[in-house]
Tab-separated table of C-alpha atoms in Angstrom:
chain	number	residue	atom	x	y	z
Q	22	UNK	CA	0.811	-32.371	-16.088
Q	23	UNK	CA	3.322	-30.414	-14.603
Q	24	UNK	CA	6.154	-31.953	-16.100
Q	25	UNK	CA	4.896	-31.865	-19.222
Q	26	UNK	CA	4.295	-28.380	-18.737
Q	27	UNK	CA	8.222	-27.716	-17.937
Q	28	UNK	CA	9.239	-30.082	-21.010
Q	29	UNK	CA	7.076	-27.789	-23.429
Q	30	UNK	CA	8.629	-24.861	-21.549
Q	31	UNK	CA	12.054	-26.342	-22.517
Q	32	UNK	CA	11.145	-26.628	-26.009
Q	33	UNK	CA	10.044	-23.327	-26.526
Q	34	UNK	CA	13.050	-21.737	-24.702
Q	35	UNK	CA	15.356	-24.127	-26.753
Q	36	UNK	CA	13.365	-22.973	-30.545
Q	37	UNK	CA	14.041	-19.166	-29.005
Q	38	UNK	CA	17.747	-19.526	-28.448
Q	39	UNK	CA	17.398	-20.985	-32.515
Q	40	UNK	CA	15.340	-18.410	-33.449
Q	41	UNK	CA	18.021	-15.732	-31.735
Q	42	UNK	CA	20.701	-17.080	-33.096
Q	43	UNK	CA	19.170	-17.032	-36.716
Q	44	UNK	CA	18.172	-14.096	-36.594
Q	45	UNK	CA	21.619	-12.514	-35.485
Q	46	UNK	CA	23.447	-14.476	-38.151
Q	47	UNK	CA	20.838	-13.074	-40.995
Q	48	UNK	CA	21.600	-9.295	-39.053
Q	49	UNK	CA	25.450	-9.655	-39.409
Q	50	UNK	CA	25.186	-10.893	-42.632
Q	51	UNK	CA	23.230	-7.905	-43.374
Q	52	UNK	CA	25.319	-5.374	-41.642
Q	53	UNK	CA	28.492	-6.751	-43.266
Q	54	UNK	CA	26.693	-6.831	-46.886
Q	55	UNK	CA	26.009	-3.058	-46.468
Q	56	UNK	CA	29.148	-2.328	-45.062
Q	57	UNK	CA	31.357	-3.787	-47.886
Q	58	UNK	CA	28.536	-2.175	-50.645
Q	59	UNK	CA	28.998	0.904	-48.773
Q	60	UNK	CA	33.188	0.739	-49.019
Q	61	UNK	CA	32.957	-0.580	-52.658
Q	62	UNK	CA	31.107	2.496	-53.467
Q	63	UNK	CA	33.030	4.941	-52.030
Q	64	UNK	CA	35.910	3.438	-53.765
Q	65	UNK	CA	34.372	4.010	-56.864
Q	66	UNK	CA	33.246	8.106	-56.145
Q	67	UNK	CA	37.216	8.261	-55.061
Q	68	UNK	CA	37.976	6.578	-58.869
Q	69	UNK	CA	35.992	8.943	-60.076
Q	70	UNK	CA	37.753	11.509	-58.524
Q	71	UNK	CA	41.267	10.502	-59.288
Q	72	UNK	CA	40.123	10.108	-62.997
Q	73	UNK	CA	38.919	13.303	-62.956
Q	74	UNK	CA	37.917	15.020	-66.469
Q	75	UNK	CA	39.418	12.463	-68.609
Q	76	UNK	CA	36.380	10.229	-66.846
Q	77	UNK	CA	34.440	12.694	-67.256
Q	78	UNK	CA	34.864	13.212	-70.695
Q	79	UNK	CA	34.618	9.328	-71.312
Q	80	UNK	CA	31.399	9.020	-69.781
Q	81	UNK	CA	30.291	12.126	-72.120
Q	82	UNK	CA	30.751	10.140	-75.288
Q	83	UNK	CA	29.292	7.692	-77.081
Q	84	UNK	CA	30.460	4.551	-75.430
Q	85	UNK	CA	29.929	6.545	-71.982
Q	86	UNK	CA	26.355	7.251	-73.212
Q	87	UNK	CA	26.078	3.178	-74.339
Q	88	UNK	CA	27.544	2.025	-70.716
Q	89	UNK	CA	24.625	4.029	-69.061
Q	90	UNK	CA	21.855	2.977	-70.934
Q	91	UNK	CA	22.976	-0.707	-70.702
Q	92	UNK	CA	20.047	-2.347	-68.317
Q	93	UNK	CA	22.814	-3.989	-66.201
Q	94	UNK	CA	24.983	-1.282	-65.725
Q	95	UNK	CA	21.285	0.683	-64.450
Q	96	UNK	CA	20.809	-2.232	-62.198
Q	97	UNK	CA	24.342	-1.951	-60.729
Q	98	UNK	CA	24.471	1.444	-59.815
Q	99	UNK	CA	20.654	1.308	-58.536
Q	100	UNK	CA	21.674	-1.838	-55.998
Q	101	UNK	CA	24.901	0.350	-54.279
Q	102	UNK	CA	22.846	3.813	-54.336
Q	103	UNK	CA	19.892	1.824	-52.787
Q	104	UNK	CA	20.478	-1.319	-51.230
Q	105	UNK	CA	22.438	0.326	-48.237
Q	106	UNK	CA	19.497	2.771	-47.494
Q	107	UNK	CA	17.218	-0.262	-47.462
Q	108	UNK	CA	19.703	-2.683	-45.756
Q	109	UNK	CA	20.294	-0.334	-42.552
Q	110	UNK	CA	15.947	0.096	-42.906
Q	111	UNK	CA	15.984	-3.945	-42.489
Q	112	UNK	CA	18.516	-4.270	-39.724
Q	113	UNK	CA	16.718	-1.947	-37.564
Q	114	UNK	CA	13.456	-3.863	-38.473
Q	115	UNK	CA	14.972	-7.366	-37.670
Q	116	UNK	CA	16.366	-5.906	-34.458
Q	117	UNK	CA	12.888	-4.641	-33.915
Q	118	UNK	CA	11.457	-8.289	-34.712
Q	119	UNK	CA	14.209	-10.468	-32.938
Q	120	UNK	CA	13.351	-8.535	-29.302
Q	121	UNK	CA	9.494	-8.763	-29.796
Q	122	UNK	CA	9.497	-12.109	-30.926
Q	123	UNK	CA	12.489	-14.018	-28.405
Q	124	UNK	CA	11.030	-11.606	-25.468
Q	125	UNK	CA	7.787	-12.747	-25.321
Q	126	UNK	CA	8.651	-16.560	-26.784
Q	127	UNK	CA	11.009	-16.622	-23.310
Q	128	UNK	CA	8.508	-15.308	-21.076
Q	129	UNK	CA	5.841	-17.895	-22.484
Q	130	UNK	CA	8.744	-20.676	-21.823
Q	131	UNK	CA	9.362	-19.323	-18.498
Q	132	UNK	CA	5.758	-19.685	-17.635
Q	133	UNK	CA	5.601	-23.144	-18.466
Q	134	UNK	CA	8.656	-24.055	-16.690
Q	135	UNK	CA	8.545	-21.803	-13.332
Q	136	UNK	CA	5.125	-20.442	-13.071
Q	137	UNK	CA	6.313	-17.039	-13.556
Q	138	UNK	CA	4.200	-14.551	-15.189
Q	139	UNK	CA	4.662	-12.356	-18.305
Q	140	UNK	CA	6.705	-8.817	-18.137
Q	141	UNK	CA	4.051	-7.233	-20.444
Q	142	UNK	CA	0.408	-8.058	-20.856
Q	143	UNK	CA	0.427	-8.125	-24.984
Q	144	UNK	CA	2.564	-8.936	-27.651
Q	145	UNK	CA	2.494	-5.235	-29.407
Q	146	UNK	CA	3.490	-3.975	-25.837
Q	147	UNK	CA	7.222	-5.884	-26.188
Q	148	UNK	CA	7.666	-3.926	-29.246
Q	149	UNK	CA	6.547	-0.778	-27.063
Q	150	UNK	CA	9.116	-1.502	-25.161
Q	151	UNK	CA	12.063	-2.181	-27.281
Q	152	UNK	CA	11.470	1.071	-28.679
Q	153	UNK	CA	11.602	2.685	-25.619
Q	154	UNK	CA	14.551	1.278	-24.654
Q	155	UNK	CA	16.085	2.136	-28.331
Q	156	UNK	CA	15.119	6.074	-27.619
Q	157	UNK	CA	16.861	5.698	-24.164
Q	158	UNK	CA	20.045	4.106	-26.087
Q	159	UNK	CA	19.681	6.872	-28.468
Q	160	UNK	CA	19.445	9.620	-26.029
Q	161	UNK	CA	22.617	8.627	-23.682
Q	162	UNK	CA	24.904	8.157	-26.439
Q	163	UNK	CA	23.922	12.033	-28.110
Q	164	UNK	CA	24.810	12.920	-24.190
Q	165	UNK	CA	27.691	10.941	-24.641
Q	166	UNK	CA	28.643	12.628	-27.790
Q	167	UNK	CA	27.795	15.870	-26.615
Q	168	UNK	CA	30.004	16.020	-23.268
Q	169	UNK	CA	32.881	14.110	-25.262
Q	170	UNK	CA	32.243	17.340	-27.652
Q	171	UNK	CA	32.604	19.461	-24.811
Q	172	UNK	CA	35.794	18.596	-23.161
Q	173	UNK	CA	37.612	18.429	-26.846
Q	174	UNK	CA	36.346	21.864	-27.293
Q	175	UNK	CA	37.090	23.085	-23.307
Q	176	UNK	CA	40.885	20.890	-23.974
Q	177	UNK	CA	41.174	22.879	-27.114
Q	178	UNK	CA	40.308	26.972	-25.450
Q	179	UNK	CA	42.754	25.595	-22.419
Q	180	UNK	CA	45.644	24.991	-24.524
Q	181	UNK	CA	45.128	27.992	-26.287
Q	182	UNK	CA	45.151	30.002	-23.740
Q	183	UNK	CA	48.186	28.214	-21.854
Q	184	UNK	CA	50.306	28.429	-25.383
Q	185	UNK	CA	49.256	32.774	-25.455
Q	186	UNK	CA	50.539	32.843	-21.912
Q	187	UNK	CA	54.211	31.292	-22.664
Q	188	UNK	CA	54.009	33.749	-25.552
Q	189	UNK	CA	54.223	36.288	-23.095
Q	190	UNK	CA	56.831	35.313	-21.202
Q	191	UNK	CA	58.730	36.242	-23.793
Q	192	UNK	CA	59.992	39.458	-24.700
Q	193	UNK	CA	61.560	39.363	-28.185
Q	194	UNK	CA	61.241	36.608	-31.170
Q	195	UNK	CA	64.205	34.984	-30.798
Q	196	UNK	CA	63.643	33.714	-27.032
Q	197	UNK	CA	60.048	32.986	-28.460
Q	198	UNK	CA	61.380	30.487	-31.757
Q	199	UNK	CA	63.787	28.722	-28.991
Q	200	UNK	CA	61.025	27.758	-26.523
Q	201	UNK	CA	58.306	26.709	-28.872
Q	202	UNK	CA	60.697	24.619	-30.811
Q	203	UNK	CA	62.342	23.381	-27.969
Q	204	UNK	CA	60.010	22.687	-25.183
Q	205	UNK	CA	56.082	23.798	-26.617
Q	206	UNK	CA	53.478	22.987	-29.474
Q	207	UNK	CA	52.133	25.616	-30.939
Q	208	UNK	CA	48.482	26.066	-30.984
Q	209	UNK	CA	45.854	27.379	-33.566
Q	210	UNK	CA	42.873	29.426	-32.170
Q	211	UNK	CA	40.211	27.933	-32.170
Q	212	UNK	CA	37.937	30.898	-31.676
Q	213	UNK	CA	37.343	31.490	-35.279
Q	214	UNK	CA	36.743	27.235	-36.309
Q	215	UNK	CA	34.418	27.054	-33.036
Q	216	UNK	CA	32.289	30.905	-34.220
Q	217	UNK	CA	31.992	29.023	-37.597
Q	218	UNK	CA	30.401	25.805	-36.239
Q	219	UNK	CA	28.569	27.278	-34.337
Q	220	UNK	CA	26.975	29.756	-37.412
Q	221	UNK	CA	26.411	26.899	-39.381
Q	222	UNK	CA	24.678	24.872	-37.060
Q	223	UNK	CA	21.947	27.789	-36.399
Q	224	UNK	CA	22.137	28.745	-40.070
Q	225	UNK	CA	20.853	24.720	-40.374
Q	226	UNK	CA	18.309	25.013	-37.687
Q	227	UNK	CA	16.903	28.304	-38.890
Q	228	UNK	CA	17.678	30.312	-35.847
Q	229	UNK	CA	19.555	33.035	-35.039
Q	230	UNK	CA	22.665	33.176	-33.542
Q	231	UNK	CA	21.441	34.934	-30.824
Q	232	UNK	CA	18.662	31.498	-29.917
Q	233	UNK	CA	18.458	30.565	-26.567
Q	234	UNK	CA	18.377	26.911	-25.697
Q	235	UNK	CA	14.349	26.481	-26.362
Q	236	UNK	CA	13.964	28.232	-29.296
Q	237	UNK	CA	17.240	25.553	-30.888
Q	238	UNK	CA	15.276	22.663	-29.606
Q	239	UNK	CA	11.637	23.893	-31.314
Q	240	UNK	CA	13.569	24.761	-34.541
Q	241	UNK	CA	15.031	21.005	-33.984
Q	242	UNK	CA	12.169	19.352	-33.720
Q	243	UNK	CA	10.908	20.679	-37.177
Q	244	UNK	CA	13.627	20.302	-38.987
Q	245	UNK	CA	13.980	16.505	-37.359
Q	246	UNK	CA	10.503	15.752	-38.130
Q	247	UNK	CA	10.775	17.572	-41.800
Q	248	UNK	CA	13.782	15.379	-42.813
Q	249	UNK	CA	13.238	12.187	-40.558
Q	250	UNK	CA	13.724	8.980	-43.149
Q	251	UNK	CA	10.283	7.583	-42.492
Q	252	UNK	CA	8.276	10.449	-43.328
Q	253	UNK	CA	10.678	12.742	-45.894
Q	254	UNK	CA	11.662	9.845	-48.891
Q	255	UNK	CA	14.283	12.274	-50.709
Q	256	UNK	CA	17.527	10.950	-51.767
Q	257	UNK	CA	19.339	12.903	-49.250
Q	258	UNK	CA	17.225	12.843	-46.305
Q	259	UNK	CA	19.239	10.314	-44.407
Q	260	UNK	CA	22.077	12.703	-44.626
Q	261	UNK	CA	20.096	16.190	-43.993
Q	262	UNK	CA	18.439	14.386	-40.826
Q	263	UNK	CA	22.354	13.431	-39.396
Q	264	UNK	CA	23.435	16.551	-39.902
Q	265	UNK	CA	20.054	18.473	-38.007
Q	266	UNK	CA	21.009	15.916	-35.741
Q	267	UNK	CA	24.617	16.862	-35.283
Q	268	UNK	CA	23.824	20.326	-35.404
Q	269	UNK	CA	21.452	19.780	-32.483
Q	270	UNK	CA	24.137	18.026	-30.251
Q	271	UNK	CA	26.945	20.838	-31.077
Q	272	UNK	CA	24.332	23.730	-30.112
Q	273	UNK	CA	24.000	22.743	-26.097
Q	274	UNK	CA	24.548	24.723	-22.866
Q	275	UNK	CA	28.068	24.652	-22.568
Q	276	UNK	CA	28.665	26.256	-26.310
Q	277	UNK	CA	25.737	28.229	-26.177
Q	278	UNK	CA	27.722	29.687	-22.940
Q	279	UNK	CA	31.126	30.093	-24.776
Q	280	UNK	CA	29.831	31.480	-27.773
Q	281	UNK	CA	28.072	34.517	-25.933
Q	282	UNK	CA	31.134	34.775	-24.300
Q	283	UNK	CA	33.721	34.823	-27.541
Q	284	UNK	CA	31.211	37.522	-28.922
């Protein structure tokens, strides 16, 4: 009995690894479908762009007016506007559906063949899981992003103040040309492009520019939850909800800090 057990534990383990490796195929398939729809598209806005009015002004007339009724042509454009919101919607999904399904499939096998017992009691609780785990992903790569923000921005007010220090070393505007073409880079301030940022990303939020750290995250979460993808179906809420997002990430601590202290 108990080798039959461990043979049908073998089995199952070897139809998971199939299933796994299916699965990841039909997700990189996916991902590189989306990806070259996504390029081809952007191609075509840049065409657009270099054609400029004389497009423009063929799309305007008749046979423009023909082309864009044609069924196909309605088709076309509908697949590269929509397939690449749907395809990224379906990798996630499969991703979602690959860890439920091999997790618990492995944990059955390794039943059978070692007497071990399950991680999780049900089958909905693996999916629990995975999407805790995604949220932790999620939330240490925005700290990721957010302290790699921080040191370009810290790199950036360091070199500007280094490069208004050498200035001063200098007493006239010859000595001045000699050493920065010489021996220094000159810097921009950044003062101005970092006060601007940071205006916009509270003019996004809703908050004044004067918000303390809670009131940013409260404005957040509406805006988050007003313009997630699941719940908001607009054509552009993919985009709005990246930017709150980005927004969100560029208003922490540390600039919250320097921008009390620019003004």
């Amino acid at each position: 009995m108990n080798r039959m057990k461990v043979l049908l534990g073998k089995i199952l383990s070897s139809i998971t690894e199939v299933i796994s490796i299916v699965l990841d195929i039909l997700i990189g398939i996916i991902n590189f479908t989306v990806t070259l729809v996504n390029t081809i598209a952007r191609g075509f806005i840049a065409l657009i762009g270099m054609g400029g009015c004389l497009l423009l002004f063929m799309l305007a007339g008749p046979f423009g007016i023909l082309m864009l009724l044609n069924p196909y042509v309605i088709l076309t454009i509908l697949f590269f506007v929509v397939f690449p919101l749907l395809g990224t919607k379906f990798v996630s999904y499969l991703k979602y559906i690959k860890y439920m399904l091999t997790e618990y499939l492995f944990d059955r096998a390794n039943y059978l063949m070692y007497g071990t017992n399950s991680k999780y009691a049900s089958f909905s609780e693996y999916g629990y899981r995975y999407k805790k785990a995604e949220e932790a992903r999620k939330r240490k790569e925005q700290q990721q992003r957010q302290e790699q923000q921080r040191k370009e921005w810290e790199e950036r007010f360091k070199q500007w103040q280094e490069y208004q220090n050498s200035q001063r070393t200098y007493d006239n505007y010859r000595g001045y040309r000699q050493y920065t073409g010489s021996n220094q880079q000159a810097y921009s301030n950044p003062t101005t492009e970092f006060k601007k940022k940071y205006e916009e990303s509270c003019d996004l939020l809703n908050v004044s520019y004067s918000a303390d750290k809670y009131q940013i995250k409260l404005a957040y979460r509406k805006k988050a939850k007003e313009y997630h993808p699941d719940i908001n179906k607009s054509a552009n809420a993919t985009e709005m909800f990246q930017k709150v997002n980005n927004a969100y990430e560029f208003l922490n601590d540390d600039n919250i800090r320097r921008y009390k202290n620019i003004n």
